[in-house]
mmCIF file of C-alpha atoms in Angstrom:
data_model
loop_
_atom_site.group_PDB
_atom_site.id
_atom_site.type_symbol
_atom_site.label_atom_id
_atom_site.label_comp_id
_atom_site.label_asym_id
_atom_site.label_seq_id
_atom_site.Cartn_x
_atom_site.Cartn_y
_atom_site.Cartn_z
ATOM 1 C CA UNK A 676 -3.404 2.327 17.680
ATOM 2 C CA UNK A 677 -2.941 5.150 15.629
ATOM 3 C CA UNK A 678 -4.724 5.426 12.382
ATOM 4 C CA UNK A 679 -4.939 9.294 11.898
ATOM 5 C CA UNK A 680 -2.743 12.154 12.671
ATOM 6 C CA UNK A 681 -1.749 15.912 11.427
ATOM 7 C CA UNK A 682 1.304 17.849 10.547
ATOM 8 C CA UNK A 683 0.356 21.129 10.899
ATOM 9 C CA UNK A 684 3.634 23.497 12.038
ATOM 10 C CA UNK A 685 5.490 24.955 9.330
ATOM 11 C CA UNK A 686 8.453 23.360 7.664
ATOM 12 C CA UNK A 687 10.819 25.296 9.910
ATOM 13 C CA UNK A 688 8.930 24.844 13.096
ATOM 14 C CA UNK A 689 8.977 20.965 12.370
ATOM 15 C CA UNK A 690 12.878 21.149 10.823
ATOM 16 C CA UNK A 691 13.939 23.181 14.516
ATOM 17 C CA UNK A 692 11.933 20.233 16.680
ATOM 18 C CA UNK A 693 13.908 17.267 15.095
ATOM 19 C CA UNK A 694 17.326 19.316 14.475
ATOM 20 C CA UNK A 695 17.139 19.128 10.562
ATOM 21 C CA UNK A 696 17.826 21.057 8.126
ATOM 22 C CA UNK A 697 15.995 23.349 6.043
ATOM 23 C CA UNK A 698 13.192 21.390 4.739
ATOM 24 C CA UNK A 699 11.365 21.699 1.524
ATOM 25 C CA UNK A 700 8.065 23.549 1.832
ATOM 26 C CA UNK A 701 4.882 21.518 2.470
ATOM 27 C CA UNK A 702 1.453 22.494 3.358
ATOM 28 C CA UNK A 703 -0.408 22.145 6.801
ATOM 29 C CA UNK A 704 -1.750 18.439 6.899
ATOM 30 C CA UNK A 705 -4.855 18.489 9.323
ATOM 31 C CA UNK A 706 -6.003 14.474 8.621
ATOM 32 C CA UNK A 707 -2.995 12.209 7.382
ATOM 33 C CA UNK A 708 -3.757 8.487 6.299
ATOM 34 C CA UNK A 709 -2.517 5.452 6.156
ATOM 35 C CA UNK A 710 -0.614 4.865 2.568
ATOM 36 C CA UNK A 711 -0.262 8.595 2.021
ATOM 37 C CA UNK A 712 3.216 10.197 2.208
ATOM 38 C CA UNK A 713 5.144 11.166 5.832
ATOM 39 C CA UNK A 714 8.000 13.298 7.293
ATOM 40 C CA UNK A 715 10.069 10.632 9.119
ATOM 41 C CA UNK A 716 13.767 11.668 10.504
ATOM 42 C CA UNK A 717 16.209 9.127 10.693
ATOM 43 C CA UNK A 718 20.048 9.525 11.659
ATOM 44 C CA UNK A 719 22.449 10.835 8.764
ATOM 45 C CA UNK A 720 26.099 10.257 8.277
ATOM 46 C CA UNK A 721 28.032 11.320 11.053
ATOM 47 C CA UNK A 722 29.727 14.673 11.012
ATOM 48 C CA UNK A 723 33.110 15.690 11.172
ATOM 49 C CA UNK A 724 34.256 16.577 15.092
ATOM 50 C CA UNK A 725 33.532 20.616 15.571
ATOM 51 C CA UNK A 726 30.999 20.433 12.769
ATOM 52 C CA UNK A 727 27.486 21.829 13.410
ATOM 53 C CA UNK A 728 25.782 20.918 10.659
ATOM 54 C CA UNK A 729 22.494 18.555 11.885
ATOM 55 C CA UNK A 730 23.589 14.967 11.518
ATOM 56 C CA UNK A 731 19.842 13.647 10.872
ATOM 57 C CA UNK A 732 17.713 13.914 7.706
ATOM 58 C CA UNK A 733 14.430 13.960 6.723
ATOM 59 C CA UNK A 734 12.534 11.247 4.586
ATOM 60 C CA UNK A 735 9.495 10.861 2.914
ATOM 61 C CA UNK A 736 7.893 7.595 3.374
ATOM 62 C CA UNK A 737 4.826 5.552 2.847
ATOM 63 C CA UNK A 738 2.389 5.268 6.059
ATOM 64 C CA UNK A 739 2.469 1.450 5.878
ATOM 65 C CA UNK A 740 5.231 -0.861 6.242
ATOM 66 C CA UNK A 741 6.305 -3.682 3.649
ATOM 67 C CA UNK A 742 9.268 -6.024 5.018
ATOM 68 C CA UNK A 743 12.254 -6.545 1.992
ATOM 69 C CA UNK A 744 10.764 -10.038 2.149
ATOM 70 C CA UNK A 745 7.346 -9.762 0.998
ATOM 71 C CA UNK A 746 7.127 -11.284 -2.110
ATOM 72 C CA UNK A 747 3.158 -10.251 -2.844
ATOM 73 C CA UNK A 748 2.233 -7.132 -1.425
ATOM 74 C CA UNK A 749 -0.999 -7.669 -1.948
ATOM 75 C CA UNK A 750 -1.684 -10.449 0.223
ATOM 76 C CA UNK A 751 0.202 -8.841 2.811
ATOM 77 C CA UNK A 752 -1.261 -6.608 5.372
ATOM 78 C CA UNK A 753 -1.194 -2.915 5.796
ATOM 79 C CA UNK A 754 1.047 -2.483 8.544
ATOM 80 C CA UNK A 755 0.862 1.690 9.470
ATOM 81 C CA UNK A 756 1.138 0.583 13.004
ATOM 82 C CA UNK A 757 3.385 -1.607 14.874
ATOM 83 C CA UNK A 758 3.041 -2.930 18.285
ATOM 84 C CA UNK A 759 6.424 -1.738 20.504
ATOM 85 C CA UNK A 760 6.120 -5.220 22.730
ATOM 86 C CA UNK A 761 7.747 -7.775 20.670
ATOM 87 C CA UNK A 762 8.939 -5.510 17.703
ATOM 88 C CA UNK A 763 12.402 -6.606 18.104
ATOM 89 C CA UNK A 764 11.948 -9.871 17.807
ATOM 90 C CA UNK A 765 8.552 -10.016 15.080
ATOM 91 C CA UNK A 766 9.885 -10.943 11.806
ATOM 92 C CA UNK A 767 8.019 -8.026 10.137
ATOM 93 C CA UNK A 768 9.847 -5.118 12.104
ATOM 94 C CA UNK A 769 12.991 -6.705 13.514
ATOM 95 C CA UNK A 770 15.306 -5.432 10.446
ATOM 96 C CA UNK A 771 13.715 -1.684 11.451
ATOM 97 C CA UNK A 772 14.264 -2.106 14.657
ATOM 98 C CA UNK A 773 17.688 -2.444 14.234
ATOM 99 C CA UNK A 774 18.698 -0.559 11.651
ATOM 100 C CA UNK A 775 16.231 1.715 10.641
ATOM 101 C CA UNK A 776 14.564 3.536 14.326
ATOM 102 C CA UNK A 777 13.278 6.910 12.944
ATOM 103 C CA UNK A 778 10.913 10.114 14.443
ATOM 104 C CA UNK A 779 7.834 10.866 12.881
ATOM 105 C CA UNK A 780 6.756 14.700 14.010
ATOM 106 C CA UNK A 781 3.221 15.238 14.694
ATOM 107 C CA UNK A 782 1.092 17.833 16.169
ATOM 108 C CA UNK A 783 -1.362 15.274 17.568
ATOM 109 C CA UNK A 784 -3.334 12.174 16.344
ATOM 110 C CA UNK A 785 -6.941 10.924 16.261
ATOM 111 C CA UNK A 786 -8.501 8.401 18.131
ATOM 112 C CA UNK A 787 -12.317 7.032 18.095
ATOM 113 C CA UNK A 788 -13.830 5.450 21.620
ATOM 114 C CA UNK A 789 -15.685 2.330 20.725
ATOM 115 C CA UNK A 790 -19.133 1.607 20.755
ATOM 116 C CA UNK A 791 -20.740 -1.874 20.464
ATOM 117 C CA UNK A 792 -18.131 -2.498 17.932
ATOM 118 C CA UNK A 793 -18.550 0.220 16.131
ATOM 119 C CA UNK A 794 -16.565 3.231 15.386
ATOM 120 C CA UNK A 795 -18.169 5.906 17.862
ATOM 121 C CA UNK A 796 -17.280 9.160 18.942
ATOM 122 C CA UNK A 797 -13.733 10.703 17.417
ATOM 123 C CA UNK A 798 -10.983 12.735 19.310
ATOM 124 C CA UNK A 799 -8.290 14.767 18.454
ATOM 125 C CA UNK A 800 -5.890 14.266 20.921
ATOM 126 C CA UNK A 801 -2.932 17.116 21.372
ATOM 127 C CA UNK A 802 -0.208 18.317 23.559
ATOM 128 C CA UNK A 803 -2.173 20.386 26.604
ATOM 129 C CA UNK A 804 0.525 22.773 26.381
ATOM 130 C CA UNK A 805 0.933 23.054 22.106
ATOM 131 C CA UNK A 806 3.870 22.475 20.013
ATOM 132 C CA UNK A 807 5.341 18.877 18.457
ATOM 133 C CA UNK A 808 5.809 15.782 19.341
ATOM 134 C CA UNK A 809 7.861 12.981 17.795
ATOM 135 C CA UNK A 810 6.032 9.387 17.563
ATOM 136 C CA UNK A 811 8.700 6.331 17.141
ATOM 137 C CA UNK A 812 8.817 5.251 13.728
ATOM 138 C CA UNK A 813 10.491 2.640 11.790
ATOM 139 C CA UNK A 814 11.512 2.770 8.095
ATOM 140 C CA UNK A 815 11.555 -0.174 5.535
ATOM 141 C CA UNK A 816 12.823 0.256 1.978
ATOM 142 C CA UNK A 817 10.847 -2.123 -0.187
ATOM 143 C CA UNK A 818 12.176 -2.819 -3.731
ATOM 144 C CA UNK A 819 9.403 -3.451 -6.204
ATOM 145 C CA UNK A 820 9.637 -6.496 -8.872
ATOM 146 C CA UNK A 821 10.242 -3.888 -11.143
ATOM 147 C CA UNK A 822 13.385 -2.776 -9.886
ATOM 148 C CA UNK A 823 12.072 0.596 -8.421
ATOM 149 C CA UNK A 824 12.549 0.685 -4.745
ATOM 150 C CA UNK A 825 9.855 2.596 -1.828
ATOM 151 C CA UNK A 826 10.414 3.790 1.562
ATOM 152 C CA UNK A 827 7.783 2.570 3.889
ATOM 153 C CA UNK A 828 7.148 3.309 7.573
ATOM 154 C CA UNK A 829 5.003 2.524 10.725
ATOM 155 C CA UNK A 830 3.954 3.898 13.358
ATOM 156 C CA UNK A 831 5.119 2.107 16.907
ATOM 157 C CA UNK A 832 2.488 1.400 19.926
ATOM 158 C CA UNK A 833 2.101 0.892 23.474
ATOM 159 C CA UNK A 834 -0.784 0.028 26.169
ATOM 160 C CA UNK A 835 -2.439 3.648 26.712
ATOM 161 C CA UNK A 836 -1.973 5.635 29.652
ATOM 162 C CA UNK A 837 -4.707 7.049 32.181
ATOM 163 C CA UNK A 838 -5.817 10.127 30.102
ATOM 164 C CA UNK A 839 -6.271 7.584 26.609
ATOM 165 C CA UNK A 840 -7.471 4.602 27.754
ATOM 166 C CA UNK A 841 -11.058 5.261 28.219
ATOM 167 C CA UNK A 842 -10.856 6.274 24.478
ATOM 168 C CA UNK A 843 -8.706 3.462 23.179
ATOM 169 C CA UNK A 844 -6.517 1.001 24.540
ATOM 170 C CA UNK A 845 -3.080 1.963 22.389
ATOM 171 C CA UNK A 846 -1.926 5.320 21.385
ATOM 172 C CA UNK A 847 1.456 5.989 19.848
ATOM 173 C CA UNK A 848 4.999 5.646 21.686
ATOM 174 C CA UNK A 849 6.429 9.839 22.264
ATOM 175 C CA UNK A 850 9.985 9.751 22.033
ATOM 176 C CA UNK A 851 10.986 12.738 24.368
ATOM 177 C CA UNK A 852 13.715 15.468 22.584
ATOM 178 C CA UNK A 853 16.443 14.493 25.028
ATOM 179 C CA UNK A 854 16.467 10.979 23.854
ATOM 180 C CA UNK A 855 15.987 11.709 19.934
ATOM 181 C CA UNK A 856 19.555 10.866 19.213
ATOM 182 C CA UNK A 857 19.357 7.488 21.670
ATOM 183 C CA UNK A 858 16.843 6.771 19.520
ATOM 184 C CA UNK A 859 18.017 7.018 15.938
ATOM 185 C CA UNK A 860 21.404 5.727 16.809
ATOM 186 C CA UNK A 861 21.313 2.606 15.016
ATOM 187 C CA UNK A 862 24.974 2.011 14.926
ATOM 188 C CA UNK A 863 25.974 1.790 18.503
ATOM 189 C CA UNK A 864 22.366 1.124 19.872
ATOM 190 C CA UNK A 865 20.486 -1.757 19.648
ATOM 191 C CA UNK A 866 17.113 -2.328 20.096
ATOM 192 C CA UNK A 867 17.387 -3.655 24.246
ATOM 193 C CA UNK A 868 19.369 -0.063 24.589
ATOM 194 C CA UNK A 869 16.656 1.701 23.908
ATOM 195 C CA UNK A 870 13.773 -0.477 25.381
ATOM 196 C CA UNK A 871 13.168 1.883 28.043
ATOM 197 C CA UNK A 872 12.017 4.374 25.663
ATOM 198 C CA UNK A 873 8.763 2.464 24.728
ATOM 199 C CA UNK A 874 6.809 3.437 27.349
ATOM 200 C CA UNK A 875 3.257 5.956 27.605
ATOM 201 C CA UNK A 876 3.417 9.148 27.523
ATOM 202 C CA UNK A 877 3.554 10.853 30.756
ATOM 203 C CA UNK A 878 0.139 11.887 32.363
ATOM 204 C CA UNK A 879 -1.453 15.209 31.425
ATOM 205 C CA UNK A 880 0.840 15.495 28.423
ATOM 206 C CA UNK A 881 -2.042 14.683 25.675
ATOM 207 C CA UNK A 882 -5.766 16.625 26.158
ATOM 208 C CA UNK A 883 -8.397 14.870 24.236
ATOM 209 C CA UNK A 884 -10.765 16.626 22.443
ATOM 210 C CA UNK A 885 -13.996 15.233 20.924
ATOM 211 C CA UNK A 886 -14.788 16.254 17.306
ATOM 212 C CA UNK A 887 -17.087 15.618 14.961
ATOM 213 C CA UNK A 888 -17.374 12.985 12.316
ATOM 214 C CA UNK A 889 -15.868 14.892 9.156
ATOM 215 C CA UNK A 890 -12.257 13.506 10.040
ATOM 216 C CA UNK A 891 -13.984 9.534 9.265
ATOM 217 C CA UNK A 892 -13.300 10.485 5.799
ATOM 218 C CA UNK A 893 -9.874 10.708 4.413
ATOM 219 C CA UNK A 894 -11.103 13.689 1.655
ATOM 220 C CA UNK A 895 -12.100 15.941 4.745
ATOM 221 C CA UNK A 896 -8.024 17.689 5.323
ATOM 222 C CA UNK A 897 -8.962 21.202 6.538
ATOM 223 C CA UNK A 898 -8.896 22.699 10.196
ATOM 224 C CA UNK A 899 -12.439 22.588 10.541
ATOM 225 C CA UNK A 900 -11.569 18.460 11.301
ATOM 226 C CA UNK A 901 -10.036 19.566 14.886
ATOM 227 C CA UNK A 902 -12.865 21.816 16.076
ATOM 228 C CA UNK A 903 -14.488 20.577 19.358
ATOM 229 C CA UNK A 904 -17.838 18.836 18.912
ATOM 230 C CA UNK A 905 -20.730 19.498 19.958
ATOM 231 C CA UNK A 906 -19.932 23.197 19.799
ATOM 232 C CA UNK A 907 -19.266 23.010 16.151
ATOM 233 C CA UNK A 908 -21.964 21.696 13.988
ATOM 234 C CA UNK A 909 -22.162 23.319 10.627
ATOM 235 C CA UNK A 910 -18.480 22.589 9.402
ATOM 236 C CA UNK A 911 -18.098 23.387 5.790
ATOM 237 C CA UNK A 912 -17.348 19.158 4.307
ATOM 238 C CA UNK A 913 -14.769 19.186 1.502
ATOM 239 C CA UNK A 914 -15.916 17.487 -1.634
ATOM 240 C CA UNK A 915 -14.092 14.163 -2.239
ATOM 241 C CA UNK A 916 -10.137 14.852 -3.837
ATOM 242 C CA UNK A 917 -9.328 17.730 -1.592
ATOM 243 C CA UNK A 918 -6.861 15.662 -0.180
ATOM 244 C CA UNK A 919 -4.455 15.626 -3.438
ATOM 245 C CA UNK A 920 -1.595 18.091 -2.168
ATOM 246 C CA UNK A 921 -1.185 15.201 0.142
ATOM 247 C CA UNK A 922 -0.165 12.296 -2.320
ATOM 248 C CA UNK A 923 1.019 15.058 -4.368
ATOM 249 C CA UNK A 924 4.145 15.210 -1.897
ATOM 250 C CA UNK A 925 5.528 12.113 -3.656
ATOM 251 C CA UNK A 926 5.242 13.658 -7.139
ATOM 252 C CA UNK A 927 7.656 16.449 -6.018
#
């Protein structure tokens, strides 16, 4: 699964990886949460032939997924994940999976290993080699008895390769840059053309590093969350609300 990631390049280091354009300035998110808001890309109108303006744009969404059918969302699940096997056809993300396929840029997630059923030791797991990567995402726009209408996203899953699975057993799908626009075409694509794109990442892409314990809680968003444990010890904990400039993002 994937409960926890970060953002942490710069607005025009994230708007170069997904070929957007400028974006509006955000800060560097180190321990992103379900129900708080996320960068998602999705395919834009398409351009004129010769044009070179980026024909993708950026939305902000709501980690958690809420079908147009749910009547009571709270009854219903939080869905911030989705598994990839069956998507298509599971009533909850078959509408996304058609029409709404998006990228969700990341600069690495978290992951705990298990331990008699417990939550046990944390990891931040990251490119070896640095940079992005784009998870597959899927966008929902939920409108609210009220009237007001909410973009909502998950996250999609598969079975986790060599270098995860002693750590967990699912870790996100990595949609490669050379099939980003496969991908997010929604009009000519459907979701068996793309199948072949939910699949592990390769080996020795990801390095997982353990950490310590501060990124458990949500209210814990500086860099001192991705510093490799046991080597670092005396971290300097937030106090509980430092995480505002996060939910702030959908004030803006």
């Amino acid at each position: 699964m994937c409960g926890r990631f970060a953002l942490t390049a710069t607005p025009d280091r994230a708007a170069a990886f997904l070929g957007l354009p400028e974006l509006e300035d955000f800060p560097p998110r180190y321990n992103i949460a379900p129900t708080q808001p996320v960068l998602m890309a999705i395919a834009g109108v398409p351009r004129a032939p010769g044009s070179n303006l980026p024909d993708r744009q950026p939305m902000l969404v709501r980690w958690g997924l809420i079908p147009a059918w749910v009547k009571d969302t709270r009854a219903f699940p939080l869905l911030f994940n989705a598994r990839s096997e069956g998507a298509a056809q599971k009533a909850s993300f078959r509408a996304a999976m058609r029409h709404r396929r998006a990228l969700v840029p990341a600069s690495g997630f978290y992951e705990w290993r298990q331990s008699g059923g417990k939550r046990g030791q944390p990891y931040w797991v990251r490119p070896k080699h640095g940079g992005l990567v784009a998870f597959a995402g899927l966008i929902e726009t939920y409108a609210e008895p009220g009237g007001s209408e909410m973009d909502t996203g998950a996250i999609l899953t598969v079975n986790a390769n060599a270098d995860i699975a002693h750590i967990h057993d699912r870790m996100p799908v990595v949609i490669d840059p050379q099939d980003f626009a496969r991908w997010l075409d929604c009009r000519t694509r459907e979701p068996r053309d793309v199948a072949d794109l939910l699949r592990p990442a390769q080996l020795d892409f990801f390095e997982a590093v353990p950490v310590s314990d501060l990124v458990n809680k949500v209210a814990n968003t500086g860099p001192e969350i991705q510093e490799r444990w046991p080597e670092f010890k005396k971290a300097r904990r937030r106090k509980p609300g430092a995480d505002d400039s996060q939910m702030s993002l959908f004030q803006q």
